XYZ file of C-alpha atoms in Angstrom:
555
model
C -21.485 12.498 40.236
C -23.001 12.693 36.724
C -21.408 14.256 33.615
C -23.956 17.085 33.698
C -22.869 18.109 37.207
C -19.237 18.107 36.126
C -19.973 20.464 33.235
C -21.796 22.883 35.543
C -18.369 23.949 36.908
C -17.070 25.023 33.483
C -17.681 28.732 33.976
C -16.075 28.755 37.420
C -13.073 26.948 36.085
C -12.811 29.417 33.200
C -12.635 32.262 35.703
C -9.818 30.488 37.645
C -7.914 29.746 34.425
C -8.322 33.309 33.134
C -6.668 34.589 36.279
C -3.652 32.377 35.676
C -3.128 32.601 31.932
C -1.885 35.350 29.672
C -4.375 34.557 26.965
C -8.032 33.541 26.678
C -6.996 30.649 24.384
C -4.708 29.172 27.039
C -7.437 29.522 29.654
C -9.890 27.646 27.452
C -7.328 24.918 26.826
C -6.838 24.390 30.566
C -10.561 24.180 31.272
C -11.213 21.768 28.441
C -8.302 19.535 29.485
C -9.537 19.436 33.096
C -13.123 18.663 32.070
C -12.047 15.882 29.735
C -9.955 14.333 32.513
C -13.027 14.510 34.709
C -15.204 12.892 32.125
C -12.765 9.972 31.780
C -12.645 9.609 35.555
C -16.456 9.317 35.633
C -16.422 6.748 32.857
C -14.031 4.708 34.991
C -16.319 4.877 38.026
C -14.167 7.190 40.098
C -15.935 8.700 43.116
C -15.474 12.497 43.121
C -16.961 13.931 46.311
C -16.067 17.593 45.702
C -16.087 18.115 41.957
C -15.052 21.775 42.056
C -11.991 21.171 44.218
C -11.026 18.111 42.218
C -11.247 19.986 38.933
C -9.295 22.970 40.293
C -6.523 20.567 41.350
C -6.435 19.098 37.892
C -6.473 22.554 36.300
C -3.580 23.732 38.507
C -1.530 20.701 37.614
C -2.186 21.368 33.915
C -1.230 25.010 34.373
C 2.196 24.154 35.797
C 2.587 21.526 33.127
C 2.051 24.249 30.556
C 4.557 26.554 32.161
C 7.262 23.873 32.197
C 6.867 22.968 28.570
C 3.849 24.150 26.641
C 2.625 21.422 24.309
C 5.678 19.332 25.251
C 3.662 16.138 25.068
C 0.109 15.506 23.926
C -2.895 15.562 26.180
C -4.480 12.131 26.141
C -8.008 10.943 25.789
C -7.670 7.234 25.331
C -4.884 5.178 26.809
C -1.987 7.378 25.670
C 0.342 8.955 28.245
C -0.584 12.337 29.648
C 1.975 15.145 29.616
C 2.823 14.872 33.267
C 4.917 17.376 35.183
C 8.338 16.025 36.148
C 7.425 16.235 39.808
C 5.292 13.381 41.078
C 1.647 14.358 41.169
C -1.642 12.554 41.505
C -1.978 10.269 38.457
C -4.851 11.267 36.148
C -7.713 8.882 35.569
C -6.714 7.264 32.331
C -8.799 4.590 30.641
C -7.323 1.075 30.699
C -6.394 -0.665 27.492
C -9.523 -2.796 27.573
C -11.901 0.165 28.084
C -12.709 0.813 24.447
C -15.988 2.654 24.722
C -14.438 6.095 25.319
C -11.929 5.530 22.558
C -14.651 4.495 20.137
C -16.613 7.567 21.104
C -13.714 9.957 20.553
C -12.925 8.327 17.223
C -16.490 8.888 16.131
C -16.257 12.570 16.975
C -12.904 12.992 15.252
C -14.311 11.192 12.224
C -17.162 13.699 11.901
C -14.846 16.730 11.695
C -13.642 18.336 8.513
C -10.161 17.442 7.365
C -8.406 20.516 8.801
C -9.470 19.589 12.354
C -9.443 15.831 11.938
C -5.876 15.845 10.672
C -4.334 17.709 13.578
C -6.430 15.883 16.250
C -5.514 12.442 14.828
C -1.852 13.243 14.712
C -1.834 14.877 18.176
C -4.015 12.585 20.216
C -3.777 9.223 18.466
C -0.231 9.339 17.114
C 1.373 11.425 19.886
C 2.858 14.126 17.637
C 3.670 17.501 19.145
C 2.529 20.888 17.798
C 5.882 21.620 16.173
C 6.047 18.217 14.441
C 2.477 18.555 13.164
C 3.262 22.031 11.846
C 6.244 20.699 9.958
C 4.431 17.629 8.587
C 1.462 19.727 7.345
C 3.404 22.855 6.425
C 1.327 24.990 8.769
C 2.224 27.747 11.212
C 2.369 26.468 14.812
C -0.341 28.933 15.855
C -2.683 27.460 13.234
C -2.073 23.996 14.618
C -2.826 25.185 18.147
C -5.989 26.953 16.986
C -7.252 23.865 15.241
C -6.519 21.703 18.240
C -8.436 24.096 20.476
C -11.445 24.250 18.202
C -11.371 20.491 17.812
C -11.422 20.076 21.571
C -14.451 22.409 21.696
C -16.297 20.013 19.455
C -15.268 16.983 21.498
C -16.349 18.621 24.731
C -19.731 19.590 23.356
C -20.613 16.272 21.761
C -19.351 13.324 23.825
C -21.568 10.331 22.974
C -21.059 6.556 22.818
C -21.572 5.682 19.162
C -19.076 3.172 17.702
C -16.916 4.235 14.810
C -13.837 2.294 13.681
C -10.376 3.592 12.954
C -11.225 3.616 9.224
C -13.610 6.531 9.899
C -11.040 9.012 11.118
C -7.761 7.585 9.794
C -8.556 5.627 6.628
C -6.136 2.939 5.597
C -4.919 2.134 2.108
C -5.682 -1.079 0.187
C -3.671 -1.515 -3.016
C -5.164 -4.051 -5.391
C -3.197 -6.668 -7.267
C -4.329 -9.534 -9.430
C -3.234 -12.736 -11.128
C -4.924 -13.765 -14.336
C -6.667 -11.826 -17.117
C -8.180 -8.426 -16.133
C -11.592 -7.432 -17.481
C -12.082 -5.207 -20.487
C -12.301 -2.153 -18.193
C -9.187 -3.266 -16.319
C -11.166 -4.855 -13.505
C -10.553 -5.435 -10.652
C -8.220 -2.413 -10.446
C -10.754 0.083 -11.675
C -13.344 -1.116 -9.132
C -11.247 0.410 -6.363
C -8.494 2.620 -7.770
C -7.786 5.348 -5.214
C -11.262 5.271 -3.650
C -10.548 5.412 0.115
C -14.141 4.539 1.018
C -14.139 1.444 -1.139
C -10.742 0.411 0.251
C -11.858 0.687 3.846
C -15.194 -0.978 3.299
C -13.280 -3.951 1.894
C -10.974 -3.918 4.886
C -13.874 -3.753 7.360
C -15.744 -6.597 5.675
C -12.742 -8.932 5.504
C -12.639 -10.742 8.837
C -16.361 -11.604 8.945
C -19.599 -10.824 7.048
C -21.216 -7.545 8.135
C -24.427 -5.678 7.402
C -24.486 -2.384 5.503
C -25.594 -0.427 8.544
C -22.655 -1.919 10.462
C -20.304 -0.823 7.685
C -21.857 2.642 7.665
C -21.514 2.982 11.451
C -17.906 1.738 11.348
C -16.781 4.075 8.589
C -18.788 7.057 9.816
C -21.016 7.856 6.825
C -24.653 7.318 6.009
C -25.796 3.872 4.832
C -27.226 5.612 1.761
C -23.715 6.499 0.600
C -22.329 3.050 1.388
C -24.946 1.108 -0.563
C -23.942 2.057 -4.143
C -20.277 1.430 -3.374
C -20.959 -1.997 -1.959
C -23.207 -2.768 -4.923
C -20.395 -1.924 -7.275
C -17.980 -4.158 -5.366
C -20.427 -7.027 -5.232
C -21.238 -6.699 -8.940
C -17.528 -6.656 -9.683
C -16.818 -9.858 -7.660
C -14.748 -8.194 -4.979
C -17.530 -8.719 -2.405
C -20.174 -11.422 -1.903
C -23.543 -11.375 -0.216
C -24.753 -13.826 2.367
C -28.274 -13.017 3.571
C -28.341 -9.378 4.666
C -24.530 -9.289 5.068
C -21.601 -8.837 2.749
C -17.945 -9.915 2.927
C -14.741 -9.232 1.045
C -14.046 -12.100 -1.340
C -10.274 -12.053 -1.764
C -7.186 -12.316 0.392
C -5.818 -9.184 2.084
C -2.176 -9.135 3.196
C -1.021 -7.163 6.219
C 2.390 -5.774 7.090
C 2.929 -8.803 9.326
C 2.224 -11.088 6.367
C 4.619 -9.197 4.120
C 7.423 -9.290 6.684
C 6.890 -12.810 8.002
C 9.604 -14.491 5.900
C 11.519 -11.569 4.375
C 14.683 -12.177 6.376
C 14.577 -15.916 5.708
C 14.382 -15.294 1.968
C 17.227 -12.815 2.016
C 19.410 -15.157 4.039
C 18.638 -18.097 1.759
C 19.409 -16.036 -1.331
C 22.813 -15.119 0.127
C 23.472 -18.702 1.097
C 22.536 -20.262 -2.250
C 23.830 -17.464 -4.473
C 27.066 -19.042 -5.725
C 25.467 -22.339 -6.571
C 22.432 -20.834 -8.294
C 24.340 -18.131 -10.124
C 26.663 -20.697 -11.645
C 23.656 -22.145 -13.503
C 22.274 -18.700 -14.324
C 25.586 -17.668 -15.874
C 25.575 -20.824 -17.933
C 22.158 -19.827 -19.290
C 23.314 -16.241 -19.899
C 26.243 -17.473 -21.957
C 23.834 -19.530 -24.055
C 21.603 -16.465 -24.501
C 24.524 -14.299 -25.577
C 25.282 -16.764 -28.352
C 21.858 -16.563 -29.974
C 21.230 -14.620 -33.117
C 18.237 -12.711 -31.719
C 20.370 -11.482 -28.802
C 23.210 -10.325 -31.013
C 20.803 -8.382 -33.270
C 19.790 -6.093 -30.389
C 21.490 -2.855 -29.498
C 23.665 -2.783 -26.384
C 20.958 -1.515 -24.066
C 18.393 -4.022 -25.292
C 20.894 -6.872 -24.827
C 21.281 -5.976 -21.151
C 17.498 -5.930 -20.745
C 17.261 -9.423 -22.242
C 19.928 -10.595 -19.773
C 18.073 -9.116 -16.835
C 14.800 -10.610 -18.056
C 16.400 -14.033 -18.457
C 18.051 -14.025 -15.034
C 14.964 -12.823 -13.174
C 12.473 -15.026 -15.013
C 14.576 -18.189 -14.718
C 14.947 -17.834 -10.972
C 11.411 -16.637 -10.425
C 9.781 -19.430 -12.425
C 11.868 -22.045 -10.630
C 10.706 -20.746 -7.249
C 7.074 -20.538 -8.345
C 7.116 -24.133 -9.624
C 8.521 -25.279 -6.326
C 5.872 -23.338 -4.477
C 3.099 -24.780 -6.622
C 4.206 -28.338 -5.802
C 3.573 -27.454 -2.157
C 0.554 -25.146 -2.439
C -1.122 -26.770 -5.424
C -1.007 -25.892 -9.146
C -3.837 -23.940 -10.653
C -3.939 -23.319 -14.430
C -5.401 -20.143 -15.824
C -8.273 -22.218 -17.259
C -9.309 -22.978 -13.679
C -9.489 -19.333 -12.668
C -13.075 -18.123 -12.129
C -14.788 -16.262 -14.973
C -15.436 -12.627 -14.142
C -17.402 -9.727 -15.606
C -16.243 -8.132 -18.852
C -14.237 -11.149 -19.938
C -11.997 -11.217 -16.897
C -10.518 -14.385 -15.418
C -8.654 -13.461 -12.263
C -8.010 -13.759 -8.569
C -7.647 -10.484 -6.670
C -5.262 -9.700 -3.845
C -5.088 -6.684 -1.564
C -2.228 -5.202 0.377
C -3.338 -3.280 3.446
C -1.340 -0.306 4.736
C -1.882 2.119 7.614
C -2.421 5.830 6.990
C 0.755 7.744 6.015
C 2.650 4.516 5.413
C 6.197 5.134 4.091
C 6.322 2.810 1.156
C 9.733 3.919 -0.058
C 11.395 3.047 3.192
C 9.541 -0.146 4.031
C 11.835 -3.124 4.807
C 10.834 -4.963 1.667
C 10.616 -2.039 -0.771
C 13.904 -3.078 -2.427
C 12.669 -6.631 -3.050
C 9.109 -6.004 -4.287
C 8.250 -7.596 -7.608
C 5.268 -7.271 -9.861
C 4.830 -9.461 -12.859
C 5.286 -11.111 -15.203
C 2.848 -8.800 -17.000
C 1.960 -9.416 -20.646
C -0.324 -7.344 -22.904
C -1.280 -7.860 -26.514
C -2.702 -5.553 -29.179
C -3.815 -7.010 -32.497
C -3.871 -5.527 -35.984
C -1.598 -2.576 -35.601
C -0.355 -1.283 -38.970
C 2.286 -3.732 -40.192
C 1.760 -6.281 -37.400
C -0.657 -9.147 -36.691
C -0.104 -8.396 -33.043
C 2.253 -6.690 -30.635
C 3.021 -8.008 -27.130
C 4.712 -6.123 -24.319
C 6.121 -8.236 -21.436
C 7.771 -6.905 -18.289
C 8.595 -7.315 -14.638
C 8.499 -4.291 -12.344
C 11.209 -4.241 -9.688
C 13.319 -1.679 -7.909
C 15.972 0.161 -9.899
C 18.720 -1.305 -7.712
C 17.611 -4.776 -8.869
C 16.782 -4.053 -12.541
C 14.207 -1.282 -13.059
C 10.589 -0.172 -12.881
C 8.051 -0.800 -15.583
C 4.254 -1.214 -15.617
C 3.590 0.374 -12.199
C 4.821 3.657 -13.720
C 2.739 3.607 -16.853
C -0.205 5.476 -15.323
C 2.077 8.308 -14.330
C 2.262 9.097 -18.031
C -1.500 9.053 -18.485
C -4.105 8.207 -15.829
C -6.217 5.725 -17.762
C -7.211 2.049 -17.676
C -5.659 1.884 -21.181
C -2.300 3.293 -20.109
C -0.443 0.078 -20.903
C -2.038 -0.055 -24.364
C -0.924 3.507 -25.043
C 2.595 2.656 -23.925
C 2.681 -0.248 -26.376
C 1.484 2.023 -29.194
C 4.141 4.608 -28.333
C 6.945 2.035 -28.322
C 5.681 0.468 -31.543
C 5.518 3.872 -33.252
C 9.135 4.540 -32.260
C 10.151 1.040 -33.396
C 8.496 1.639 -36.797
C 9.800 5.233 -36.898
C 6.278 6.243 -38.002
C 4.842 9.399 -36.453
C 1.422 8.669 -37.966
C 1.057 5.865 -35.438
C 1.117 8.399 -32.625
C -2.349 9.697 -33.512
C -4.031 7.123 -31.258
C -2.014 8.132 -28.185
C -3.289 10.806 -25.731
C -1.428 14.056 -25.881
C -0.812 13.771 -22.129
C 1.379 10.707 -22.673
C 3.358 12.448 -25.378
C 3.886 15.390 -23.050
C 5.182 12.962 -20.414
C 7.482 11.051 -22.745
C 10.442 11.852 -20.471
C 9.062 9.218 -18.096
C 10.041 6.581 -20.633
C 13.437 8.098 -21.091
C 13.929 7.819 -17.316
C 12.731 4.194 -17.379
C 15.325 3.531 -20.126
C 12.645 2.425 -22.585
C 13.552 5.238 -24.976
C 16.393 7.646 -25.688
C 16.565 10.913 -27.560
C 19.170 11.404 -30.257
C 21.212 14.612 -30.514
C 18.735 15.643 -33.231
C 15.828 15.163 -30.809
C 14.551 11.942 -32.350
C 13.209 9.127 -30.133
C 14.926 5.768 -30.365
C 13.833 2.469 -28.877
C 15.994 0.803 -26.151
C 13.601 -2.116 -25.533
C 14.504 -5.501 -27.106
C 12.185 -6.524 -29.944
C 11.671 -10.192 -30.855
C 9.658 -11.904 -33.565
C 7.385 -14.875 -32.793
C 10.018 -17.510 -33.353
C 12.643 -15.702 -31.291
C 10.111 -15.069 -28.549
C 9.421 -18.774 -28.331
C 13.132 -19.543 -28.264
C 13.830 -16.998 -25.546
C 11.030 -18.170 -23.231
C 11.947 -21.751 -24.001
C 15.469 -20.998 -22.735
C 14.222 -19.402 -19.544
C 11.904 -22.365 -18.908
C 14.769 -24.792 -19.515
C 16.924 -23.119 -16.856
C 13.949 -22.723 -14.514
C 13.588 -26.504 -14.636
C 17.323 -27.016 -14.085
C 17.264 -24.748 -11.036
C 14.145 -26.495 -9.721
C 15.798 -29.900 -10.014
C 18.915 -28.665 -8.205
C 17.364 -26.511 -5.472
C 13.846 -27.702 -4.814
C 14.829 -29.045 -1.407
C 16.420 -25.728 -0.485
C 13.418 -23.753 -1.799
C 11.150 -25.858 0.418
C 12.741 -24.236 3.449
C 10.799 -21.045 2.582
C 7.350 -22.628 2.310
C 6.203 -22.307 5.877
C 3.537 -20.174 7.654
C 1.172 -19.445 4.748
C -1.258 -16.623 5.345
C -4.271 -17.491 7.410
C -7.529 -16.395 5.799
C -10.957 -16.145 7.488
C -12.932 -19.371 7.509
C -15.599 -18.078 5.175
C -12.906 -17.362 2.518
C -10.916 -20.585 2.609
C -12.622 -22.141 -0.379
C -12.279 -18.919 -2.411
C -8.537 -18.267 -1.885
C -6.297 -20.755 -3.720
C -3.264 -22.150 -1.972
C -0.629 -20.426 -4.081
C -1.973 -17.037 -2.932
C -1.699 -18.090 0.731
C 1.964 -19.003 0.081
C 2.691 -15.890 -1.953
C 4.693 -13.992 0.648
C 6.712 -17.064 1.653
C 8.890 -16.786 -1.493
C 8.101 -13.586 -3.394
C 11.272 -11.739 -2.372
C 13.753 -14.549 -3.072
C 14.321 -13.905 -6.793
C 15.000 -10.164 -6.347
C 17.101 -10.862 -3.254
C 19.234 -13.219 -5.378
C 19.652 -10.615 -8.142
C 20.573 -8.040 -5.496
C 23.313 -10.389 -4.313
C 24.520 -10.662 -7.940
C 24.652 -6.923 -8.381
C 26.212 -6.029 -5.052
C 28.876 -8.712 -5.517
C 29.706 -7.334 -8.939
C 28.688 -10.496 -10.722
C 25.886 -9.067 -12.925
C 25.426 -5.849 -14.943
C 28.722 -4.612 -13.572
C 29.195 -0.939 -14.279
C 25.549 -0.238 -14.999
C 24.458 2.713 -12.905
C 20.979 3.367 -14.388
C 17.880 1.190 -14.645
C 17.921 -1.929 -16.774
C 14.248 -2.934 -16.714
C 13.193 -6.508 -17.559
C 11.063 -5.633 -20.574
C 10.722 -6.931 -24.119
C 8.382 -6.376 -27.049
C 7.201 -9.057 -29.479
C 6.164 -7.993 -32.962
C 4.429 -10.578 -35.167
C 4.826 -9.239 -38.679
C 1.992 -9.426 -41.131
């Protein structure tokens, strides 16, 4: 029996359903569910001799299903369980896991819908969420959710075809960019992607193998004409490359599996080695506390210097051990990029609606060391701001929060000018800072960069060093990084297994240290977490103590 013959029974089924249901909406739902089950059965090659009787049987089963628990479980189109009655009944004709054509088709149709329908259909049919859960998640009345599901099913029933759209078309993923090296003048590569979901998902789709632009357009569900300028921007910005009539993503992309692959090993090793490592860190901290530049800081700034020293000493020792395994690459060897950049990009891929705050590694994430310099500010040859960004339970957040104050590629520069103006106690220096950042100055109070006096005056809580003291401080951290490396290199090597596999066409473009990034990136923060939870570091500190410092080279 053909699909067209099946659909000829729709009116008869609607009459049967109307006699059973209390509402026209419920009757339509029953008919659509029965017809969709029939369509799937045909796709699977099922022989249906008497279509009308077969469909009525399915409709009756669905009716009793509805009576037992309306919307108790989702109807299924593609390999997800049907909401079966508790009594044993004839199993519906579900597609097998390997039968992807129907799933691809349904994804295409969902992708074409406007957000209000796409959102509820995706949650209901592809994630298995019930009406009540969807209503709560989207802050909608349950009747609105039901209505959108019904209308969405109308569209699916009317337009079942076999075009191939990928998951990115109906449930776009997120790709957060990171980099090592020197960003371009316009903050490339970050600004090439930012929060552009289309760009993110084009990069994801072109990662495993080179693809043509029409293939990308088909996969993501939009016209090639709209894909072309985005791809051109990514190619021009060195995030994609061309090969013939195809393009591919030209940087490593990490998945959740990559990020989790050695997390537990790193945590366990940090706990095991803590006492031995911390003995050397405390020795270095005692040396730091005896320096003049440390003693000249206020109490809050001193703690930040201690946190910076502890984190950087451990982190640098681990990175140097990693580089001996993965290969050392100096910044001079990084590729030259547009707008004066010299960087390697990295991407972290996350599924839709990923819960970042409750991910297994959220506590141990680290970003940095980040350093930025501005020359020729009034009274200074240059000013440098250095920081690491980690969770507040470790030390504290820093540069990943700057754009919350002002959404601009120059957000870090504005932060430096703000801190320098407070340091100089010179309001005239605030003239070059966007008003939005000044309105959001409480962000920097919460970060513990600034405090407000009882009179309302801003005061700096970030340590400030001159050139000589900066060199002495970093020299001290490097000295203890080398001591830790000499003592624990053999232990560190236990982490350096299972580097990320990259596609063959990318192997020459992704340096070894980026393939080994996730094998050791959590160890330094895991060690500091041990220090804090054991009461051995920053004891009694309940707020953030970010690893941040400012260098001011006086004129």
